[in-house]
XYZ file of C-alpha atoms in Angstrom:
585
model
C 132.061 80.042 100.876
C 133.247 83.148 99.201
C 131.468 81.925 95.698
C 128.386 81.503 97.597
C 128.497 84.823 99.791
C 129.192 86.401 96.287
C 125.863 85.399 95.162
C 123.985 86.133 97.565
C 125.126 89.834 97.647
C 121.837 91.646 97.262
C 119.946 89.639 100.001
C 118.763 90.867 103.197
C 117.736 87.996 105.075
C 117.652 86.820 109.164
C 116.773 84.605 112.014
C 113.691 84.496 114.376
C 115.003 81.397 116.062
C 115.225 83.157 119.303
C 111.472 84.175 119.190
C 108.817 82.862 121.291
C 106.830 81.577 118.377
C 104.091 79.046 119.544
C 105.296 75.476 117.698
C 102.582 74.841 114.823
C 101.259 71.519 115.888
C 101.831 68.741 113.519
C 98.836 66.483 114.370
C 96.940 69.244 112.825
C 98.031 67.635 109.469
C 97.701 64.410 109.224
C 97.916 62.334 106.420
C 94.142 60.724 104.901
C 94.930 57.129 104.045
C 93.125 53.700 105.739
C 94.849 53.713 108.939
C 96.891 49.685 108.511
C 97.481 47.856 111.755
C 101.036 48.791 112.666
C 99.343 52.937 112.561
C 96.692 51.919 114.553
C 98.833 50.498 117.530
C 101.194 53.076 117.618
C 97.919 55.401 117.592
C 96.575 53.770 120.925
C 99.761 54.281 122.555
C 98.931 57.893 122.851
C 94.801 57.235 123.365
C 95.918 54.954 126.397
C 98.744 57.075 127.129
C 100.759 54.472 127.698
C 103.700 54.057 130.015
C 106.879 55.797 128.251
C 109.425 52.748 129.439
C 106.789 50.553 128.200
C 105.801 52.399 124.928
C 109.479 52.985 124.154
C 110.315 49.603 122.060
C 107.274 49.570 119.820
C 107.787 53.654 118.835
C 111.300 53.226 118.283
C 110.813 50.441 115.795
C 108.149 52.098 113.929
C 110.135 55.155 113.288
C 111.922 52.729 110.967
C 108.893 52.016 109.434
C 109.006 51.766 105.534
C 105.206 53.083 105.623
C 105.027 57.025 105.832
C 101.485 56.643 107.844
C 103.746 54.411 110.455
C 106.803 56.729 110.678
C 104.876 59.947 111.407
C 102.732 58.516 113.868
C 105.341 57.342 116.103
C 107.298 60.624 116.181
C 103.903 61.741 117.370
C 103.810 59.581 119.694
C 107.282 60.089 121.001
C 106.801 63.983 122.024
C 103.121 62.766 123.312
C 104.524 60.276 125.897
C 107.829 62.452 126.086
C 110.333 59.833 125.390
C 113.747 61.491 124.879
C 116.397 58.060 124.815
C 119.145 58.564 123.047
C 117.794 56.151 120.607
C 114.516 57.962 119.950
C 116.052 61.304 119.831
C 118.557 60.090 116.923
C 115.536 58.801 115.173
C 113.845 62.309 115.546
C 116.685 63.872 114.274
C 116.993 62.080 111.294
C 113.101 62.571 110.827
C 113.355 65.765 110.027
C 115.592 65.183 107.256
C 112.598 62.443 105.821
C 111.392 62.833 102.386
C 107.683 62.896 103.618
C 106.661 66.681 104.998
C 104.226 65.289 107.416
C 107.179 63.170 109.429
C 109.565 66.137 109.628
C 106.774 68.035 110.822
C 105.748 65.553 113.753
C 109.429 64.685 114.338
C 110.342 68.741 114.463
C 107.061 68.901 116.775
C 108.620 65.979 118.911
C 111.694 67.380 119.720
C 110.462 70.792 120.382
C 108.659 69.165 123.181
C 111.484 66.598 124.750
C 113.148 69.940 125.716
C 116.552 68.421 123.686
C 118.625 71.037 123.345
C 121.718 69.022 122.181
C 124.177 70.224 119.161
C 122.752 67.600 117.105
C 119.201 68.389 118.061
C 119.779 72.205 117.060
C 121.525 71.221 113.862
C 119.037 69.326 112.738
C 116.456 72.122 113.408
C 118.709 74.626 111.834
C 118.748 72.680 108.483
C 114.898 72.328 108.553
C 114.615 76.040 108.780
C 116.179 75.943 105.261
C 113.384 73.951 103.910
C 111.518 75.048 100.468
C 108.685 73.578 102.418
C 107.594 76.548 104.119
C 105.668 74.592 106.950
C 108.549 72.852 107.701
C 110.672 76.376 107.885
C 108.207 77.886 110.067
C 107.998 74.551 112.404
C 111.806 74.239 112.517
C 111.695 78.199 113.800
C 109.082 77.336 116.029
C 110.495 74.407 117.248
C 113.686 76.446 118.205
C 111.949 79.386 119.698
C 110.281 77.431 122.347
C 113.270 75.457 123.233
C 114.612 78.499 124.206
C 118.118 77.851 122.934
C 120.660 80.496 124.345
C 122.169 82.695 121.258
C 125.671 81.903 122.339
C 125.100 78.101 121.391
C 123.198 78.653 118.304
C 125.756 80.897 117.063
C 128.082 78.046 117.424
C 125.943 75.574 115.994
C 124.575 77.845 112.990
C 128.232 78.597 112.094
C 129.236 75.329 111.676
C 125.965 74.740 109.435
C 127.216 77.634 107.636
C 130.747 76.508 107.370
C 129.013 73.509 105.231
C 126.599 74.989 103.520
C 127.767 75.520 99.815
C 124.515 76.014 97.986
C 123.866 78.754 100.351
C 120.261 77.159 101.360
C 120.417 77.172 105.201
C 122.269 80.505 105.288
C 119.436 82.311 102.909
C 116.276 80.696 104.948
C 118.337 81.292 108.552
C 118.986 85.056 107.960
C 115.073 84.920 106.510
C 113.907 84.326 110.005
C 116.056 86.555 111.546
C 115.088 89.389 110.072
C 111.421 88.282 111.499
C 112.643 88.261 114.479
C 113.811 91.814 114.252
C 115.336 93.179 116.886
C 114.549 89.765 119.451
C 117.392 88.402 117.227
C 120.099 90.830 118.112
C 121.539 88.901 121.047
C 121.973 85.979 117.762
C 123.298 88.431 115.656
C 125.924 89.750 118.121
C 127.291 86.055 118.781
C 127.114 85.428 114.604
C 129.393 88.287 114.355
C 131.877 86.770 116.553
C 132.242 83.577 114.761
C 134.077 83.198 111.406
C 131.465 81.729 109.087
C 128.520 83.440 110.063
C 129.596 86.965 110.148
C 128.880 88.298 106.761
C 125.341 86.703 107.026
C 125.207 88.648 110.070
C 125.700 91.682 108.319
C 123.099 91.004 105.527
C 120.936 90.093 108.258
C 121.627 93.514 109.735
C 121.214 95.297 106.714
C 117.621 94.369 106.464
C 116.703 95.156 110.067
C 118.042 98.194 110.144
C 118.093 100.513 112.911
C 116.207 97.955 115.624
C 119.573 96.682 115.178
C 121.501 99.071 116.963
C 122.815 97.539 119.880
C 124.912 95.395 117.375
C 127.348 98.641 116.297
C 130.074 97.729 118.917
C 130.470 94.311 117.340
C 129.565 95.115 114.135
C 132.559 97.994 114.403
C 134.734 95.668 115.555
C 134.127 93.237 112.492
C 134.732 95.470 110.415
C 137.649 96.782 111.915
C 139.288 93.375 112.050
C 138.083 91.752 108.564
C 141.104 90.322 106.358
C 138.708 89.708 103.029
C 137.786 92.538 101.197
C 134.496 90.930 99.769
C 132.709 90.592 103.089
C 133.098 94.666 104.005
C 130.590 96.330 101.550
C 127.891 93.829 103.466
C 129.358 95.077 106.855
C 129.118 98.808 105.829
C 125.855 98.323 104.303
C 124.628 97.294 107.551
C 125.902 100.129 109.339
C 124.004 102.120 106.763
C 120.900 100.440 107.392
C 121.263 101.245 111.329
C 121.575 105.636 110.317
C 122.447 107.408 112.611
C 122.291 104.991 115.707
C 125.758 103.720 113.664
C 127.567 107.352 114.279
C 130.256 105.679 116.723
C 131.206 103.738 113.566
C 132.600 106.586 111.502
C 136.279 106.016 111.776
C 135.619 102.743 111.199
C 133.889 103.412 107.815
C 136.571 105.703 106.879
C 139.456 102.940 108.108
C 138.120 100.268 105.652
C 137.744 103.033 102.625
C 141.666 103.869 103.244
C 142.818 100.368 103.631
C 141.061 98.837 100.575
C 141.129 102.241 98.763
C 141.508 99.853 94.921
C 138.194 98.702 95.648
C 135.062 100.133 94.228
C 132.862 97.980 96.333
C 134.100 98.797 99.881
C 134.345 102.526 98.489
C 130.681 103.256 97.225
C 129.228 101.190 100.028
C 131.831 103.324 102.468
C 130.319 106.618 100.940
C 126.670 105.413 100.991
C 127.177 104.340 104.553
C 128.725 107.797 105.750
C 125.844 109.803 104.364
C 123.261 107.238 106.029
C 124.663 107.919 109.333
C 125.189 111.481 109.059
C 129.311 111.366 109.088
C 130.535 114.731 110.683
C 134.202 114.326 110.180
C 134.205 113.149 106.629
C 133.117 116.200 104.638
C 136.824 116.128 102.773
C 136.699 112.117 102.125
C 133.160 113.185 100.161
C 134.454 116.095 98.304
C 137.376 114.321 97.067
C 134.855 111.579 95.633
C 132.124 113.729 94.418
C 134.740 115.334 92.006
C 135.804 111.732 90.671
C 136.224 110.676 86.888
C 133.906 107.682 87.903
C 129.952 108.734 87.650
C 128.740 106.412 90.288
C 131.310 107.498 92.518
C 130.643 110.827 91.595
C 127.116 110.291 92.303
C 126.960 108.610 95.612
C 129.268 111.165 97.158
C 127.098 113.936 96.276
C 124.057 112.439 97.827
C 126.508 111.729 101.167
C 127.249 115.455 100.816
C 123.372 116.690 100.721
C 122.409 114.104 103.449
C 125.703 115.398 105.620
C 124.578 118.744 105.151
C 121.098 119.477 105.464
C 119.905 122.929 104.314
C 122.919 123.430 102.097
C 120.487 124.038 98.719
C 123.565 124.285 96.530
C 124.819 120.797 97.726
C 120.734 119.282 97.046
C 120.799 120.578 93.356
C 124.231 119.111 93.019
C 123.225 115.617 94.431
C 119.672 116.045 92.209
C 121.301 116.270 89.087
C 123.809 113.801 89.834
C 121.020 111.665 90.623
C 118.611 112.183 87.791
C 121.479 111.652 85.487
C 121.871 107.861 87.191
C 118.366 107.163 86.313
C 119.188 107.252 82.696
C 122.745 104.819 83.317
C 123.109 101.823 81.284
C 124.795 100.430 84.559
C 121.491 98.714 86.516
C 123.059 99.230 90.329
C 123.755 102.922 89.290
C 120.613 103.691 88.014
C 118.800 101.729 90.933
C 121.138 103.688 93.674
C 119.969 106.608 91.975
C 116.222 105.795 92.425
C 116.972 104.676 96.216
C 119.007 108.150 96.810
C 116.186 110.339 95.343
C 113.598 108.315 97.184
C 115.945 109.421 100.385
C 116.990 112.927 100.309
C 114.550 115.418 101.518
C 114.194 116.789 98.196
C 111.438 120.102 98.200
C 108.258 120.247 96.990
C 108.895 122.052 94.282
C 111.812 119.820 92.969
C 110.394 116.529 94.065
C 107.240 116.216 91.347
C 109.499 116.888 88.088
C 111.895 114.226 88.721
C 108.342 111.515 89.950
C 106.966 112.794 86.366
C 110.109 112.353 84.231
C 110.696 108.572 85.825
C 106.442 107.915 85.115
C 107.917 108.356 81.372
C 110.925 106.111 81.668
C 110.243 102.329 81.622
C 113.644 101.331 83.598
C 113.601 104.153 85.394
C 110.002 103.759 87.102
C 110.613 100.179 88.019
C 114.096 101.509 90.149
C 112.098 104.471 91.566
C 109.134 102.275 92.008
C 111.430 99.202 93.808
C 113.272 102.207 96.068
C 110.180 104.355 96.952
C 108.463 101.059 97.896
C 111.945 99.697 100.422
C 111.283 102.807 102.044
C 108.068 101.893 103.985
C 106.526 104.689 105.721
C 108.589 107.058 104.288
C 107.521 106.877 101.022
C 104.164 107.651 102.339
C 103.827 110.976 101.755
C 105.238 110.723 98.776
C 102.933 108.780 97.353
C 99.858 109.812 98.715
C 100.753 113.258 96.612
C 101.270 111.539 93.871
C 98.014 110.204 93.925
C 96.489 113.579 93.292
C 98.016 114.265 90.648
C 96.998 112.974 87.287
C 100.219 112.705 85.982
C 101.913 111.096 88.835
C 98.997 108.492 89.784
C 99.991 105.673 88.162
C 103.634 105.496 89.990
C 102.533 106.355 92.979
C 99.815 102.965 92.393
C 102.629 101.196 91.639
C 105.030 102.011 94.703
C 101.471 101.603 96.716
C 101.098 97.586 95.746
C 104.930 96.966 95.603
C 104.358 97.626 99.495
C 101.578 95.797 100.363
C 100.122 96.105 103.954
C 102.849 98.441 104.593
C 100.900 101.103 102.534
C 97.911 101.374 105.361
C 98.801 104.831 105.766
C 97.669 105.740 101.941
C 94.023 104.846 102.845
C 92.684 107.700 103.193
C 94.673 109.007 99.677
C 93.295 106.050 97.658
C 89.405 106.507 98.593
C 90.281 110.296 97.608
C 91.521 109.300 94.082
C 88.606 107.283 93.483
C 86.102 110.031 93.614
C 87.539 111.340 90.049
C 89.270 107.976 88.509
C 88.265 106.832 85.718
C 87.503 102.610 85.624
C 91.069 101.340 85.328
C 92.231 103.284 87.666
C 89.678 102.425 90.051
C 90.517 98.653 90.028
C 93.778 99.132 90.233
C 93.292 101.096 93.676
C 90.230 98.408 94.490
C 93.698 95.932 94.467
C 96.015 98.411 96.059
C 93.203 98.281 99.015
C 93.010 94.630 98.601
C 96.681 94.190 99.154
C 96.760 96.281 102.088
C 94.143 94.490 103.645
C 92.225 95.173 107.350
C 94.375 97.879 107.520
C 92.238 99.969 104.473
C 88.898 99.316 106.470
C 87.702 102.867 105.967
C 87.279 102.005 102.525
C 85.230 99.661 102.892
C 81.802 101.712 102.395
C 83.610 103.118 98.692
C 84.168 99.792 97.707
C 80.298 98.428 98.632
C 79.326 101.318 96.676
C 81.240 100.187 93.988
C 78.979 96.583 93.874
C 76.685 98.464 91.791
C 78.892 99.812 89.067
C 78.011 99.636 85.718
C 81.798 98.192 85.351
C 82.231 94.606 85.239
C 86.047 94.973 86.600
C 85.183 97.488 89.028
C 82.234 95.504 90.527
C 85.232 92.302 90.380
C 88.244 94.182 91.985
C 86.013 95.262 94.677
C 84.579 91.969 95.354
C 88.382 90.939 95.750
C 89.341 93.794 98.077
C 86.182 93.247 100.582
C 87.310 90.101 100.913
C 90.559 91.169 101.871
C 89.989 93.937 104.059
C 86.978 92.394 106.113
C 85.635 95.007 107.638
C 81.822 96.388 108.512
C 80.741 93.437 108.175
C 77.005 93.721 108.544
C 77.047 96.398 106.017
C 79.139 94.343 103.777
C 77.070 91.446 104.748
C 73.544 92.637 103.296
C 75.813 94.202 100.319
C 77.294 91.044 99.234
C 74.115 89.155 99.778
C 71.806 91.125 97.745
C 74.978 91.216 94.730
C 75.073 87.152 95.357
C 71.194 86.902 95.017
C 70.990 89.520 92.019
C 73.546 86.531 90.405
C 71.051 83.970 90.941
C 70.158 83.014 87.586
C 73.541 83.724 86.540
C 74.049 82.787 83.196
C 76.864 84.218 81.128
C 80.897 83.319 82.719
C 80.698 86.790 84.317
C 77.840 86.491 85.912
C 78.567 83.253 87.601
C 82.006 84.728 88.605
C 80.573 87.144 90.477
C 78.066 85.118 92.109
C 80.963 82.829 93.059
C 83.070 85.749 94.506
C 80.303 87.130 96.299
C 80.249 83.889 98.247
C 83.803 83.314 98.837
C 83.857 87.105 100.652
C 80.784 86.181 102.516
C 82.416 82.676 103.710
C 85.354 84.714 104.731
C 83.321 87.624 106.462
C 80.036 85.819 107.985
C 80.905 82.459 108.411
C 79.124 82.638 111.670
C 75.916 83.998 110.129
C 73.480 80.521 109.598
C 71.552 82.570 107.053
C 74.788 83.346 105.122
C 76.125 79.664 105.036
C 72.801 78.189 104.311
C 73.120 80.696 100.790
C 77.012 80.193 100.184
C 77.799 76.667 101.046
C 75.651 75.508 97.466
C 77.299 78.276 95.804
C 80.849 76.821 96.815
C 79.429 73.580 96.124
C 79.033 74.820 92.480
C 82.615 76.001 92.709
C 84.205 73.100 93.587
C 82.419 71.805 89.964
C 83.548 74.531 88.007
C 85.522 73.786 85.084
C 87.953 76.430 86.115
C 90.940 76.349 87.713
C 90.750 79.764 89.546
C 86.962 78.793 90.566
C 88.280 75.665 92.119
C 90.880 77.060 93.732
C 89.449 79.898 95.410
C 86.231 77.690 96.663
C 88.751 75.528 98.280
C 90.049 78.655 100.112
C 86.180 79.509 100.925
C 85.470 76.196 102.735
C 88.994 76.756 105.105
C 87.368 80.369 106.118
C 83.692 78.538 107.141
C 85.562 76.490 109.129
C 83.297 74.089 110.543
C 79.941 75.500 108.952
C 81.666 73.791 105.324
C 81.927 70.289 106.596
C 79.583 69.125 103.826
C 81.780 70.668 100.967
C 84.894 68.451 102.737
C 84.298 65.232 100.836
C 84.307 67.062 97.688
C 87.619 68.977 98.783
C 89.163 65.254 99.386
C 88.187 63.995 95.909
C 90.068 67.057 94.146
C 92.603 66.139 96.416
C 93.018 62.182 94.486
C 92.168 63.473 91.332
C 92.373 66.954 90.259
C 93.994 67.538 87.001
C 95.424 71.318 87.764
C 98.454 70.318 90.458
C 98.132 73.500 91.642
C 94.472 72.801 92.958
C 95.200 69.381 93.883
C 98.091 70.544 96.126
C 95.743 72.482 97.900
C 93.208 70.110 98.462
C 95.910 67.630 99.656
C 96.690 70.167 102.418
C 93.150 70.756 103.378
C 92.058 66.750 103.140
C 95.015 66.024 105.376
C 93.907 69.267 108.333
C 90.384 67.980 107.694
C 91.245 64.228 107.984
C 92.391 65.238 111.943
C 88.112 66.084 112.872
């Protein structure tokens, strides 16, 4: 396990399988092929709803079925007419290990709803949840979320996963949902540091939730205080430093594990990060020792401990500044990306902050670390960035840290319309997909980006076609907007014409799929899409026809024929997805 954990190092990952998630249902994807005899009985058992005792012989024997259609169909059947034998419940199990998606996600469905709560049950759930299928991951957490399993027994049953899991798959997808689950999952994440496989995964877990972890610092103290391998405490005291200052009460314990693996670099700079992140009152001399070491990143990390410990001391903040701008420049990658992450965290002032932004805009390697560390820091990097975006020379990093964070950057909004008033083309489409990538959260841009329908810009009048579609808001204005661009593209001729005409209608059929007048104008256009010769067109189209909903039932035929014969798989995947929902109307 220790090769594995090893590995793994840099991944924050969790488990939601405590949440309340409502269980996707797996009738909802069916599979599209001539329903055969055998299908078709086991299908009237649940339109008769048939007596369970009665129904029980016929299921069980079809979820041995050599025929996918057969096999999926009776573990639908079997949570439908709630038959939980001993028998049937094995066959579930092993259902969601099958090598067709659609059975493991009727026989995951199944047991979420016989209420099964067995070891077996749960490991079989917990093994799903490490699916590269993602349906079947979020099913599997589903499933386990409404059968309500108590964290004590999960623990239990997730360590002994863990204990055989040497590729590392369930234990990367597990601590993926429990960081979902935020802080629900603490009463998990307490048990999982109690048990001896599961506790570093705890940790990394942990370390991604951060402080809506907090009630965990008694046992997360405790683990750290008791550990006999040396690898598994950087994780632990990188956790602690993800909780801050909630984690004070673990100080000695930080300071323990530095003295008793003192010959290890790892538990050391991960010791020193973690007493500057929780504000470590009693360590000043531990820091001072370490910011005078022959070792830069030492060096380095203590001084940033020794600024965050200190607040106001302005000798301290130039001495952790330099220290810090030097490990931009390091041909060691973790140094110079620590030093990116400690700049990004110090309360550096004003007047210091927008040199170092400008000399990293010039660096290459040194923007990416800032950008990847400004960016982890969520809505702290906020104001940051939204200065940055005023200033010319700045801009394009603070763009950057913007669409590294995705909807977390809502709070930019109002910044990004600002920069658009003086930005020059390129940098207006790269905000139109900043905005795009934050989504309904940048609606007050949406009357900027209308406006920008009529520029004389071909990528402009593209990039905001793609962020109205994402945002979604005012949607009459965008409505009569997006109609008169779609019917200004109606003799569209040239490529980029009839690209715009085409992404004019796959905003409306996300926007005004209710509108008769707008689907009467954009279900041809998709129609034309669904021909095009391109990839992207076809692709996108399909997408168009899931937001009408039921206003594109006439472009679903043509949606189930890419599905048997598209030549671009990623298309055809697509439209195998959508057939199969649409086969279910």
């Amino acid at each position: 396990m220790v090769s594995v954990r090893h590995s793994f190092t840099t991944i924050a990952c969790g488990i939601a399988l405590l949440a309340s998630l409502p269980l996707a249902h797996a009738q909802s994807t069916t599979a599209a092929p001539a329903i055969d005899k055998d299908a078709a009985a086991v299908d009237q058992l649940v339109t008769d709803k048939a007596d369970p005792q009665a129904a029980h012989d016929l299921v069980s024997k079809s979820l041995d079925s050599e025929s996918d259609a057969v096999r999926w169909r009776a573990a639908r059947a079997a949570g439908h007419l709630g038959l939980d034998s001993p028998e049937i419940l094995a066959k579930l199990q092993q259902g969601v290990a099958d090598d067709d998606w659609i059975m493991q996600l009727h026989a995951i469905a199944a047991l979420a709803k016989t209420g099964d709560k067995s070891d077996a049950t749960i490991a079989a759930l917990l093994k799903a949840v490490g699916s590269e299928n993602h349906r079947v991951a979020s099913a599997a957490v589903s499933a386990l979320g409404e059968l309500k399993v108590e964290p004590q027994q999960l623990a239990t049953v997730l360590d002994s996963e863990l204990a055989e899991d040497n590729n590392g798959a369930v234990a990367v997808h597990a601590v993926k949902a429990i960081v979902e689950a935020g802080a629900k999952a603490v009463p998990l994440l307490k048990e999982l540091l109690d048990q001896p496989n599961s506790g570093y995964w705890a940790c990394v877990a942990i370390a991604e939730i951060g402080p809506d972890a907090a009630d965990v610092v008694p046992q997360l103290t405790q683990f750290i205080n008791t550990n006999k391998y040396a690898e598994e405490i950087p994780q632990a005291l990188m956790a602690v430093a993800a909780i801050g200052p909630q984690a004070k009460s673990a100080e000695k314990a930080v300071t323990g594990a530095m003295e008793k693996w003192s010959d290890d670099q790892s538990v050391q700079l991960a010791g020193l990060y973690a007493l500057g992140a929780i504000g470590a009152t009693d360590a000043r001399e531990t820091l001072e020792v370490s910011a005078a070491s022959d070792d830069a990143f030492t060096a380095m990390v203590a001084s940033w401990s020794l600024a965050k410990t200190s607040p106001g001391d302005a000798a301290l903040m130039k001495a952790a500044i330099r220290q810090l701008v030097a490990g931009l420049k390091s041909d060691n990658a973790n140094m110079s990306r620590a030093a990116a992450h400690g700049l990004a965290t110090l309360d550096i002032p004003e007047g210091m902050a927008a040199p170092i932004l400008i000399a990293a805009a010039k660096d290459p390697e040194a923007r990416e670390h800032m950008v990847s560390a400004l960016a982890g820091l969520g809505d702290k990097a906020l104001p940051h960035a939204s200065k940055a975006l005023a200033k010319p020379d700045t801009r394009d990093l603070a763009l950057d840290v913007l669409d590294r964070m995705g909807a977390k950057a809502a709070g930019a909004t109002d910044a990004l319309v600002g920069a658009m008033k003086e930005a020059d083309a390129a940098t207006k489409v790269r905000i139109n997909h900043v905005l795009g990538r934050i989504g309904p959260a940048a609606a007050k841009a949406t009357d900027n980006l209308v406006a920008e329908l009529k520029s004389d810009n071909k990528e402009v009048r593209q990039s905001a076609l793609y962020a109205l579609r994402e945002v979604g808001a005012g949607a009459e204005a965008v409505k009569a907007a997006l109609m008169g661009h779609l019917k200004s593209k109606s003799d569209a001729k040239t490529p980029e014409e009839k690209f715009e005409r085409l992404a004019a209608a796959w905003t409306l059929a996300r926007l005004a799929n209710k509108d008769q007048e707008v689907v009467a104008v954009v279900v041809p256009v998709l129609s034309e899409g669904l021909d095009s010769n391109s990839g992207v067109d076809r692709l996108e189209s399909i997408t168009a026809v899931v937001d009408l909903g039921d206003a594109g039932k006439s472009l679903h035929e043509k949606v189930a024929k890419l599905a048997k014969s598209d030549p671009d798989a990623g298309v055809r995947n697509l439209a195998i997805i959508v057939a199969s929902e649409n086969s279910g109307e």
